[in-house]
PDB file of C-alpha atoms in Angstrom:
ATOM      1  CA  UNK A   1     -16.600  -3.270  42.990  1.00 50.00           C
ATOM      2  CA  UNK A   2     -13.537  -1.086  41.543  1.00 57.00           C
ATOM      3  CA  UNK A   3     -14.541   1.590  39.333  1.00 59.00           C
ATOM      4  CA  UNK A   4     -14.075   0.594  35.631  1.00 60.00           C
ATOM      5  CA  UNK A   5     -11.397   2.731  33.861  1.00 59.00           C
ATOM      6  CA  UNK A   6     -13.174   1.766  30.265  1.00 57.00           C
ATOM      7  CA  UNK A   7     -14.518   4.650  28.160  1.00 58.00           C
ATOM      8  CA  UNK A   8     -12.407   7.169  29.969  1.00 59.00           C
ATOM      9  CA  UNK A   9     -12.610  10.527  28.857  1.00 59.00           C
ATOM     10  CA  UNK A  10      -8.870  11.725  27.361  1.00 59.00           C
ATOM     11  CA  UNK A  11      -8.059  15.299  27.982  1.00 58.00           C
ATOM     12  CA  UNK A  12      -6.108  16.528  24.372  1.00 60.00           C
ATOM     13  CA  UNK A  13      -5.773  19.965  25.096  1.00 57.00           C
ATOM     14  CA  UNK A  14      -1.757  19.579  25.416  1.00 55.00           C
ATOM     15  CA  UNK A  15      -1.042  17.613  22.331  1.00 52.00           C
ATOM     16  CA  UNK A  16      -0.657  20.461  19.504  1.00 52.00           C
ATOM     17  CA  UNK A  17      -0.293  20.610  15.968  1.00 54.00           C
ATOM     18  CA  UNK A  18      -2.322  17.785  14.480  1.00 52.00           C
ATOM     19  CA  UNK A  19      -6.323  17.875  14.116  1.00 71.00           C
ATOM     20  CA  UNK A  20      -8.161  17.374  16.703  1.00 81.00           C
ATOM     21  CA  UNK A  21     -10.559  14.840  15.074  1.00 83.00           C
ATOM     22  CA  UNK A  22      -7.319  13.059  14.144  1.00 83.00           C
ATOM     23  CA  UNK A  23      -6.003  13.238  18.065  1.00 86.00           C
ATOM     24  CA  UNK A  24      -9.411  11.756  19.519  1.00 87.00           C
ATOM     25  CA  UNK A  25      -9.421   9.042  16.643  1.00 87.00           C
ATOM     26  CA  UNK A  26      -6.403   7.831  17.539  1.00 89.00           C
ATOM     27  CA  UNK A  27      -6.934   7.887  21.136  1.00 90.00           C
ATOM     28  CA  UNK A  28     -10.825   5.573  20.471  1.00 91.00           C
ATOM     29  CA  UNK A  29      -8.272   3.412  18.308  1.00 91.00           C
ATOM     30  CA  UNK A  30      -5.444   2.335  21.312  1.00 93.00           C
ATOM     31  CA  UNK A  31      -8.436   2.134  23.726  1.00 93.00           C
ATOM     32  CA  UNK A  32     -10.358   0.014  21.824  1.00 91.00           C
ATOM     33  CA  UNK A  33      -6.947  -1.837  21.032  1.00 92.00           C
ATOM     34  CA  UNK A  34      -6.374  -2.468  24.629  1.00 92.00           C
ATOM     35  CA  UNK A  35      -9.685  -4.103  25.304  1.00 91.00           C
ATOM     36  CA  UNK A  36      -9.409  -6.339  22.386  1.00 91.00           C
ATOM     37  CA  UNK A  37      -6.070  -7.795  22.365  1.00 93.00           C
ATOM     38  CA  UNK A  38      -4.139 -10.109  24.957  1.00 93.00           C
ATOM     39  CA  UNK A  39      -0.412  -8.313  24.778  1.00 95.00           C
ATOM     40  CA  UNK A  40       1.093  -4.672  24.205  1.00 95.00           C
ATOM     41  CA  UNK A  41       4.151  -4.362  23.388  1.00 96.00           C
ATOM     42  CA  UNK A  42       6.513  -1.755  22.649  1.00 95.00           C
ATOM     43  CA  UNK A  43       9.067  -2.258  20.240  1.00 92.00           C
ATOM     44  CA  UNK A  44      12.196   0.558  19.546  1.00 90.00           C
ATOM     45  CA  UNK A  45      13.257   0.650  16.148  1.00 82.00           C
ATOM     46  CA  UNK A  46      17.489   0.349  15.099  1.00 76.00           C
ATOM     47  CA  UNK A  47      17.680   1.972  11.713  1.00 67.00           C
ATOM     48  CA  UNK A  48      14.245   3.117  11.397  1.00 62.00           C
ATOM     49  CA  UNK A  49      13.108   3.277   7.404  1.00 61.00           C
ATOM     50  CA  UNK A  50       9.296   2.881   5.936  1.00 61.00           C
ATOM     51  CA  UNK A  51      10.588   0.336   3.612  1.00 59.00           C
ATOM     52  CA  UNK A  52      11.620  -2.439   6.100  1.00 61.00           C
ATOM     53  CA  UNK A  53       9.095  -1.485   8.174  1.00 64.00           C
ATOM     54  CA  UNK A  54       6.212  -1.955   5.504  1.00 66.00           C
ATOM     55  CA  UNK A  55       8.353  -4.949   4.370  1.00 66.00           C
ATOM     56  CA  UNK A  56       7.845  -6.934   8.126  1.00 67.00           C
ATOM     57  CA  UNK A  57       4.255  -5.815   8.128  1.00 64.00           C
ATOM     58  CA  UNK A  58       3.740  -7.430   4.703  1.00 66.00           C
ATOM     59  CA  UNK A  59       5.249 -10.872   6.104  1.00 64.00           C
ATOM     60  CA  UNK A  60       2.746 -10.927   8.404  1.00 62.00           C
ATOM     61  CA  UNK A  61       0.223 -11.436   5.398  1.00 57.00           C
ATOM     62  CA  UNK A  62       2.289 -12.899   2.853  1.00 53.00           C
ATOM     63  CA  UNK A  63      -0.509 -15.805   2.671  1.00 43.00           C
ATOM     64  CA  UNK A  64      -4.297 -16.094   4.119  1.00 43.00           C
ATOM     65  CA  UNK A  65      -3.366 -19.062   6.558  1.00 48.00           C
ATOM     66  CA  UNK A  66      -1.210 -15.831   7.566  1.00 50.00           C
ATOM     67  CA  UNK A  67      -4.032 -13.397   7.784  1.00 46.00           C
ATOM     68  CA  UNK A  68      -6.247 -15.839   9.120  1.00 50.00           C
ATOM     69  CA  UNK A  69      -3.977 -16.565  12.861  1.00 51.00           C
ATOM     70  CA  UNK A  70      -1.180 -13.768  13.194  1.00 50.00           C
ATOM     71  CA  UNK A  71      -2.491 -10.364  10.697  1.00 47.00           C
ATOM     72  CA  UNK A  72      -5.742 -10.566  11.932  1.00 57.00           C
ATOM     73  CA  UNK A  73      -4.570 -10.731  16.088  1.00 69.00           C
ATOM     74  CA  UNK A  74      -1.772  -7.871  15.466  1.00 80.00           C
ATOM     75  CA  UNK A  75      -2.364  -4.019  15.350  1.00 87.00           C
ATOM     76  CA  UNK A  76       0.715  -1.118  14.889  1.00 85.00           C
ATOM     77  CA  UNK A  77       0.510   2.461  16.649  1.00 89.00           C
ATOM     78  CA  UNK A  78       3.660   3.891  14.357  1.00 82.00           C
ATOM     79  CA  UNK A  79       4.388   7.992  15.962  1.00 70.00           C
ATOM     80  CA  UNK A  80       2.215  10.484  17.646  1.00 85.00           C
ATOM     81  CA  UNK A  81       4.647   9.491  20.626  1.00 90.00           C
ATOM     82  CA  UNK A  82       2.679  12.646  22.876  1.00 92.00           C
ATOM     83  CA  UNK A  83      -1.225  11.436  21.364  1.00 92.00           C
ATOM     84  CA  UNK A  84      -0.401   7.573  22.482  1.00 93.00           C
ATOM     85  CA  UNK A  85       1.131   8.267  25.876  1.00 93.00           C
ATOM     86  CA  UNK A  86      -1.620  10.853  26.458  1.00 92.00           C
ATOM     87  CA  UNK A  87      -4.333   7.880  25.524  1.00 92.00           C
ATOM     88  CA  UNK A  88      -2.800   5.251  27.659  1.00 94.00           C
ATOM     89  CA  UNK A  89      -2.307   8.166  30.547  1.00 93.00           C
ATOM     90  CA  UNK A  90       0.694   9.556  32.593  1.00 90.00           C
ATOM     91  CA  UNK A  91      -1.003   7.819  36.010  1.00 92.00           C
ATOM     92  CA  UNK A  92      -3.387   5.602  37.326  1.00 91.00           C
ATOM     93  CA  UNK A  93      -5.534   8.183  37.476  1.00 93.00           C
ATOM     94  CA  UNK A  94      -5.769   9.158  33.681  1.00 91.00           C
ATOM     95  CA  UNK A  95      -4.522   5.270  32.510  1.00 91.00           C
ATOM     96  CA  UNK A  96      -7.811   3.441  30.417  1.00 91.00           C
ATOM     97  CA  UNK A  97      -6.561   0.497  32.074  1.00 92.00           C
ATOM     98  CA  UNK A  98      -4.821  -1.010  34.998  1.00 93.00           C
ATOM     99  CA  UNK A  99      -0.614  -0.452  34.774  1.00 94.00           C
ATOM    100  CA  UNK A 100      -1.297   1.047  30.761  1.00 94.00           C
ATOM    101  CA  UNK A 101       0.009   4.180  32.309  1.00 94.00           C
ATOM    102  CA  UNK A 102       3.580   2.439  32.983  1.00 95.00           C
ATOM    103  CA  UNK A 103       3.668   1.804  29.091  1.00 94.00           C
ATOM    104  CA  UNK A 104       3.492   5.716  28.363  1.00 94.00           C
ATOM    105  CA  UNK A 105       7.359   6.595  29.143  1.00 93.00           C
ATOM    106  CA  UNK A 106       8.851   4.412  26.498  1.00 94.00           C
ATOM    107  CA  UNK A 107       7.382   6.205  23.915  1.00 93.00           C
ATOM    108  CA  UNK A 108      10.554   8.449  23.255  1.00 90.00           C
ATOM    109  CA  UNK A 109      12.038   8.579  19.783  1.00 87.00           C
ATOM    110  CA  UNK A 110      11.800   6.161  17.239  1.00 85.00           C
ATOM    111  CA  UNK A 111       8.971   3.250  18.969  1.00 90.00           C
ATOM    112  CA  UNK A 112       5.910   1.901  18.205  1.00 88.00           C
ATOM    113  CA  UNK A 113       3.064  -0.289  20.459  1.00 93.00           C
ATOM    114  CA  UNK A 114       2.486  -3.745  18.568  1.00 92.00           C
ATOM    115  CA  UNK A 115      -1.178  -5.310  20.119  1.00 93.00           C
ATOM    116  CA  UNK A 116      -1.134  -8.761  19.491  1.00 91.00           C
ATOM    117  CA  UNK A 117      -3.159 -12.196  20.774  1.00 91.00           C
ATOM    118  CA  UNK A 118       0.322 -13.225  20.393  1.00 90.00           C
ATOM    119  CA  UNK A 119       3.099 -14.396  23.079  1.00 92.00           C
ATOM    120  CA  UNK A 120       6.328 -12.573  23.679  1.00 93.00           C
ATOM    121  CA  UNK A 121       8.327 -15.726  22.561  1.00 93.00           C
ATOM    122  CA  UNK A 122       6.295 -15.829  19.350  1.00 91.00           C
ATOM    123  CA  UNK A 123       7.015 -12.168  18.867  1.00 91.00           C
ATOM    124  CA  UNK A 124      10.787 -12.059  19.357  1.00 92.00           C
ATOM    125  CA  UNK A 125      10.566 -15.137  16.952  1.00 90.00           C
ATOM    126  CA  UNK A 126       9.351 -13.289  14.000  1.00 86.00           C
ATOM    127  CA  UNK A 127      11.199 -10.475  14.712  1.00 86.00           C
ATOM    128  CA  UNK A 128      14.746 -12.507  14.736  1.00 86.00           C
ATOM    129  CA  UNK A 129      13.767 -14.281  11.670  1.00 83.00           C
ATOM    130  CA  UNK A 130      13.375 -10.974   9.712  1.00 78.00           C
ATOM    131  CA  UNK A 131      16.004  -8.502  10.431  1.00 79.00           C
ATOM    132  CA  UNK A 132      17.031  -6.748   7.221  1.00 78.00           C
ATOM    133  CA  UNK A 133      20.324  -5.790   6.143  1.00 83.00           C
ATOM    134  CA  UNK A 134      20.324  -1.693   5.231  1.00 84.00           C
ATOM    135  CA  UNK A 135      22.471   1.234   4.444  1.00 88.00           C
ATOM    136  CA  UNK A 136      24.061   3.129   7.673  1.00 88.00           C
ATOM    137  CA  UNK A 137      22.927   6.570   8.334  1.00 86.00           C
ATOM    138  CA  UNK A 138      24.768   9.719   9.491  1.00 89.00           C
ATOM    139  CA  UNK A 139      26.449   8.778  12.998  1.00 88.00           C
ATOM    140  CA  UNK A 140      26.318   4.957  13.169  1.00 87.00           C
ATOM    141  CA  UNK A 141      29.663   3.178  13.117  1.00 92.00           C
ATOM    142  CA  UNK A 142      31.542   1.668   9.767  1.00 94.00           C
ATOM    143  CA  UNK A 143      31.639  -1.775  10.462  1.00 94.00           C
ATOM    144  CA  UNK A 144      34.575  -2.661   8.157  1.00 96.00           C
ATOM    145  CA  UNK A 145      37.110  -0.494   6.296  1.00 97.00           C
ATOM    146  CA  UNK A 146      36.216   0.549   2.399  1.00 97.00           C
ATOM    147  CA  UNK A 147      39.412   1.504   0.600  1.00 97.00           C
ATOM    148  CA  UNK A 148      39.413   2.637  -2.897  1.00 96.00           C
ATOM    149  CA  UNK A 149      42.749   1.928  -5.032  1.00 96.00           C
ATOM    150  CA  UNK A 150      43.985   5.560  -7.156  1.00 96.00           C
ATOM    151  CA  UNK A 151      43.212   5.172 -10.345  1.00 95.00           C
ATOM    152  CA  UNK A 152      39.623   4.719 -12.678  1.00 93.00           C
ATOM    153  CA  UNK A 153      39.286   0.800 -11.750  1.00 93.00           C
ATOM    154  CA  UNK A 154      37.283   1.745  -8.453  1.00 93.00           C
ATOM    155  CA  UNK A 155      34.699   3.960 -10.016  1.00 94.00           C
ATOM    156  CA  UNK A 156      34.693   2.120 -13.341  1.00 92.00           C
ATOM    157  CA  UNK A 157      30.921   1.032 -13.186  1.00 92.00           C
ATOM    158  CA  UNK A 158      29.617   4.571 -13.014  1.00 93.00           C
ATOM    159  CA  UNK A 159      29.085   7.104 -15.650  1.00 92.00           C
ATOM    160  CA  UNK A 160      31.295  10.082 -16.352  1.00 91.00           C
ATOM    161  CA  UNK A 161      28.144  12.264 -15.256  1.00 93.00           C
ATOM    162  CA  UNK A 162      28.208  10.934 -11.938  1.00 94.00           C
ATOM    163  CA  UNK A 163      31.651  12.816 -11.142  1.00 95.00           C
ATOM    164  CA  UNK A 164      30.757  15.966 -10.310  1.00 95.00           C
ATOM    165  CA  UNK A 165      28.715  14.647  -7.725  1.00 96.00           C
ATOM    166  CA  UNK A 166      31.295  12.293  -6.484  1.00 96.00           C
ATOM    167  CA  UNK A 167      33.544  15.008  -6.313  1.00 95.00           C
ATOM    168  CA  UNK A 168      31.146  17.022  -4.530  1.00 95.00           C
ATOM    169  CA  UNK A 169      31.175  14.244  -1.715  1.00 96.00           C
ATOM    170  CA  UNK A 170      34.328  14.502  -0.866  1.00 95.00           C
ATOM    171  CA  UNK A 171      36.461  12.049  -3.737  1.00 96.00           C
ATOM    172  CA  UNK A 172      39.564  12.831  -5.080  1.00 96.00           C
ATOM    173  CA  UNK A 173      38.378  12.861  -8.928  1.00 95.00           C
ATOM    174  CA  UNK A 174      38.166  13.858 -12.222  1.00 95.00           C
ATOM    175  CA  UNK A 175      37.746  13.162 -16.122  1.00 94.00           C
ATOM    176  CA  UNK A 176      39.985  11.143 -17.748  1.00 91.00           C
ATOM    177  CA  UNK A 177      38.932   9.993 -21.843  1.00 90.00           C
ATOM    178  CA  UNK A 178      35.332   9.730 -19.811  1.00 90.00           C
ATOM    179  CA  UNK A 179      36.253   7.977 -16.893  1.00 93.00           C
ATOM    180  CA  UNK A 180      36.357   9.031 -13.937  1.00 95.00           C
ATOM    181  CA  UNK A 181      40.137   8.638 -12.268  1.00 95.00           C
ATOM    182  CA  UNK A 182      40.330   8.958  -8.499  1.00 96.00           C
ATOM    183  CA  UNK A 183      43.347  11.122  -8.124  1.00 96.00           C
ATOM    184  CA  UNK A 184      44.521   9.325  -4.709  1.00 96.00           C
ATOM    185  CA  UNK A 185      44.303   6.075  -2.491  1.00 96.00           C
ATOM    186  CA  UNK A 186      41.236   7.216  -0.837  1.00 96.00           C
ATOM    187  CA  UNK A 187      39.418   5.858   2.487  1.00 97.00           C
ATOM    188  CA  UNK A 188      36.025   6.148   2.202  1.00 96.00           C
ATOM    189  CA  UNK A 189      35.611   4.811   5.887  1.00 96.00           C
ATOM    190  CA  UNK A 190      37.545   3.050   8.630  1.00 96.00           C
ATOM    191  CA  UNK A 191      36.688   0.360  10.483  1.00 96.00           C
ATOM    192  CA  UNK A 192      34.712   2.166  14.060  1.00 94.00           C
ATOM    193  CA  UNK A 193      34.464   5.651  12.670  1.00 95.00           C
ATOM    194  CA  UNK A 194      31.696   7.682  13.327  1.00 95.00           C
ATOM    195  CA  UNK A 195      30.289   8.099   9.142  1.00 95.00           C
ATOM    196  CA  UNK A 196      29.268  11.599   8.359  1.00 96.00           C
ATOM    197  CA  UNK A 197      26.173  12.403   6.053  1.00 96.00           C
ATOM    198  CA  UNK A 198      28.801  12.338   2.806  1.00 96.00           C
ATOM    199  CA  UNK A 199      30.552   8.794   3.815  1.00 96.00           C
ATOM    200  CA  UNK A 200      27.161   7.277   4.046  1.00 95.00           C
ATOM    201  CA  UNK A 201      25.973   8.665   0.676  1.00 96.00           C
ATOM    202  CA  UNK A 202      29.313   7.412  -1.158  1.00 96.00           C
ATOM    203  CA  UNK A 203      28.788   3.757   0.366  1.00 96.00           C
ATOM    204  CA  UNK A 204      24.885   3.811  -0.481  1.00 94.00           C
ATOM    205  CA  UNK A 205      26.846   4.255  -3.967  1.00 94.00           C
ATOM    206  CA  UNK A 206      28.958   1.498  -3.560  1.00 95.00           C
ATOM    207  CA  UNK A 207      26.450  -0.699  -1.936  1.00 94.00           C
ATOM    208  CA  UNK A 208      27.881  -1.509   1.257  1.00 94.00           C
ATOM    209  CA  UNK A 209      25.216  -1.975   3.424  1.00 91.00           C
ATOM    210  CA  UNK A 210      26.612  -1.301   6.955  1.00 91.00           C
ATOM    211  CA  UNK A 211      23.647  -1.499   9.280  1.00 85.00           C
ATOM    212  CA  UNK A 212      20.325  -3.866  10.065  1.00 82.00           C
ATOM    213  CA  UNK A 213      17.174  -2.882  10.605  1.00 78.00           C
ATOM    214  CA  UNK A 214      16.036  -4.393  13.524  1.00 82.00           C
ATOM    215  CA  UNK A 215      13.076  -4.249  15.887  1.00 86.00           C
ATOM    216  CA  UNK A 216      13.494  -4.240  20.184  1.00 92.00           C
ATOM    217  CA  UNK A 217      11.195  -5.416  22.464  1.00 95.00           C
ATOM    218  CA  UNK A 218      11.530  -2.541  25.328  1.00 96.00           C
ATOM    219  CA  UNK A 219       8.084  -3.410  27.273  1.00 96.00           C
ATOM    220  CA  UNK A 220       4.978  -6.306  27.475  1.00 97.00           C
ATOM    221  CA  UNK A 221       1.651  -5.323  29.263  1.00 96.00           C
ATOM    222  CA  UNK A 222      -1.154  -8.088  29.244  1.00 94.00           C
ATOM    223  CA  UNK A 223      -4.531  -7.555  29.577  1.00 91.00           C
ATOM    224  CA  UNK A 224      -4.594  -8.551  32.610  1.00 92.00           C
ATOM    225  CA  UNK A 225      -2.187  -5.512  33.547  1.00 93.00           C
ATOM    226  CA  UNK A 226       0.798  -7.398  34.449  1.00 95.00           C
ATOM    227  CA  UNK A 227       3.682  -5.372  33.275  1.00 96.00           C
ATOM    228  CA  UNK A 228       7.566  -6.342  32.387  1.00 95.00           C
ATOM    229  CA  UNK A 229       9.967  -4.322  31.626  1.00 95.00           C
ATOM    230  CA  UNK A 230      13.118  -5.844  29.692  1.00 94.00           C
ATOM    231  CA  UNK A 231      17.056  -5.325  29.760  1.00 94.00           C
ATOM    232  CA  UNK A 232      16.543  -3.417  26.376  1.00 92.00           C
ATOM    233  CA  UNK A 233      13.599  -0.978  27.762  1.00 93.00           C
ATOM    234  CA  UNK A 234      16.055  -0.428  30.554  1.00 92.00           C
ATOM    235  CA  UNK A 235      19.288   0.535  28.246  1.00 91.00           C
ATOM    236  CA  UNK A 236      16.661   2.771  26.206  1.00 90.00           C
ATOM    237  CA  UNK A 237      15.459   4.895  29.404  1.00 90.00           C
ATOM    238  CA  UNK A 238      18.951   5.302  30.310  1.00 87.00           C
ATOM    239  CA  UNK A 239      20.023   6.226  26.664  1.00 80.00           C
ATOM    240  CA  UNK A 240      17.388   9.031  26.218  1.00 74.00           C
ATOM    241  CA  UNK A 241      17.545  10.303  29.879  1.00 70.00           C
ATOM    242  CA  UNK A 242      21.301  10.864  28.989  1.00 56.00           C
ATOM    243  CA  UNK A 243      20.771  12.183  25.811  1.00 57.00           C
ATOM    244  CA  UNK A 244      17.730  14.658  27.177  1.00 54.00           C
ATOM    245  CA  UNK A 245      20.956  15.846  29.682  1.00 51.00           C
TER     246      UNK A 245
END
């Protein structure tokens, strides 16, 4: 009979900064996860925020017939990327089960393991049906041009005390009888540019929401240990191997 990899004792002594009694709890949590549920999977994040995040979570229980079949057969792992890979192990010889080990190198950057009774095709399901329109951060991509005409029409919906901020961004302004006048046709972004941290505070302002938050399934492991790797967990290796160079 081959020897049982349950209960295996996790060596912590490399993960640093958080307590230990937090470490080892974690580690009891994904072990106890893997036993329990029929998939892993691990899911990258575009535009990681807490608020769509806790948003999705909260569809998952928006009603009991909810809680009752998918909230009570799901479980998140959210960070700690070094405590989770060193609970499902670097090798067969440290993994708590069979192939959990192969899991452990996706968990780079912003990714989380999802344990769910659920199928892949159910997952990817849900997560279509709720991506969530959000503001761009510093070094995504405008997705359309934002022009603002001279004159205090384009900036005629905000206060008079919001112009020395506006003007600390990067506009053209000033006072004129309380408005605020932008001094110059102004660009705020082109269509393709790369948005610095000042463009994507001045369209927060305007409300163009350039981005989506969005969820990606990079890998599946079933309790049986059968593992799959998919064309997105192959872009993301390749992404942060280029990035780490």
């Amino acid at each position: 009979m081959p020897k049982s990899k349950r209960n295996k004792v996790v060596s912590l002594t490399k993960v640093k900064r958080k307590g230990r009694e937090a470490k080892e709890q974690l580690v009891e949590h994904i072990h106890e996860a893997v036993e329990k549920f029929k998939n892993c999977f691990v899911l990258s994040f575009d535009n990681m925020r807490t608020g769509p995040f806790k948003n999705m979570q909260n569809k998952m229980r928006d009603s009991k017939q909810q809680i009752n079949s998918f909230y009570s057969q799901y479980r998140f792992f959210l960070g700690k990327n070094k405590v989770m890979q060193v609970s499902l192990g670097k090798s067969p010889e440290t993994e708590p089960a069979d192939n959990a080990h192969l899991i452990s190198k996706y968990l780079k950057g912003q990714v989380c393991l999802l344990f769910t009774d659920k199928t892949e095709k159910e997952i990817q399901k849900f997560i279509d049906e709720n991506k969530q329109p959000d503001y761009a951060k510093a070094g995504a991509k405008a997705v359309f041009t934002v022009f603002l005409p001279k004159g205090t029409e384009a900036l005629q919906n905000y206060g008079h005390g919001m112009e020395p901020y506006l003007r600390q961004l990067g506009l053209p302004t000033k006072l004129n009888m309380q408005k605020i006048e932008l001094l110059a046709d102004t660009y705020v972004c082109r269509e393709g540019e790369e948005l610095s941290v000042e463009q994507c505070k001045i369209l927060k302002l305007l409300g163009h929401q350039m981005a989506n938050f969005n969820m990606n399934i990079l890998a599946i492991r079933d309790k049986k240990g059968k593992f799959r790797e998919t064309d997105a967990g192959k872009h993301y290796l390749i992404h942060n191997k280029e990035d780490a160079e």
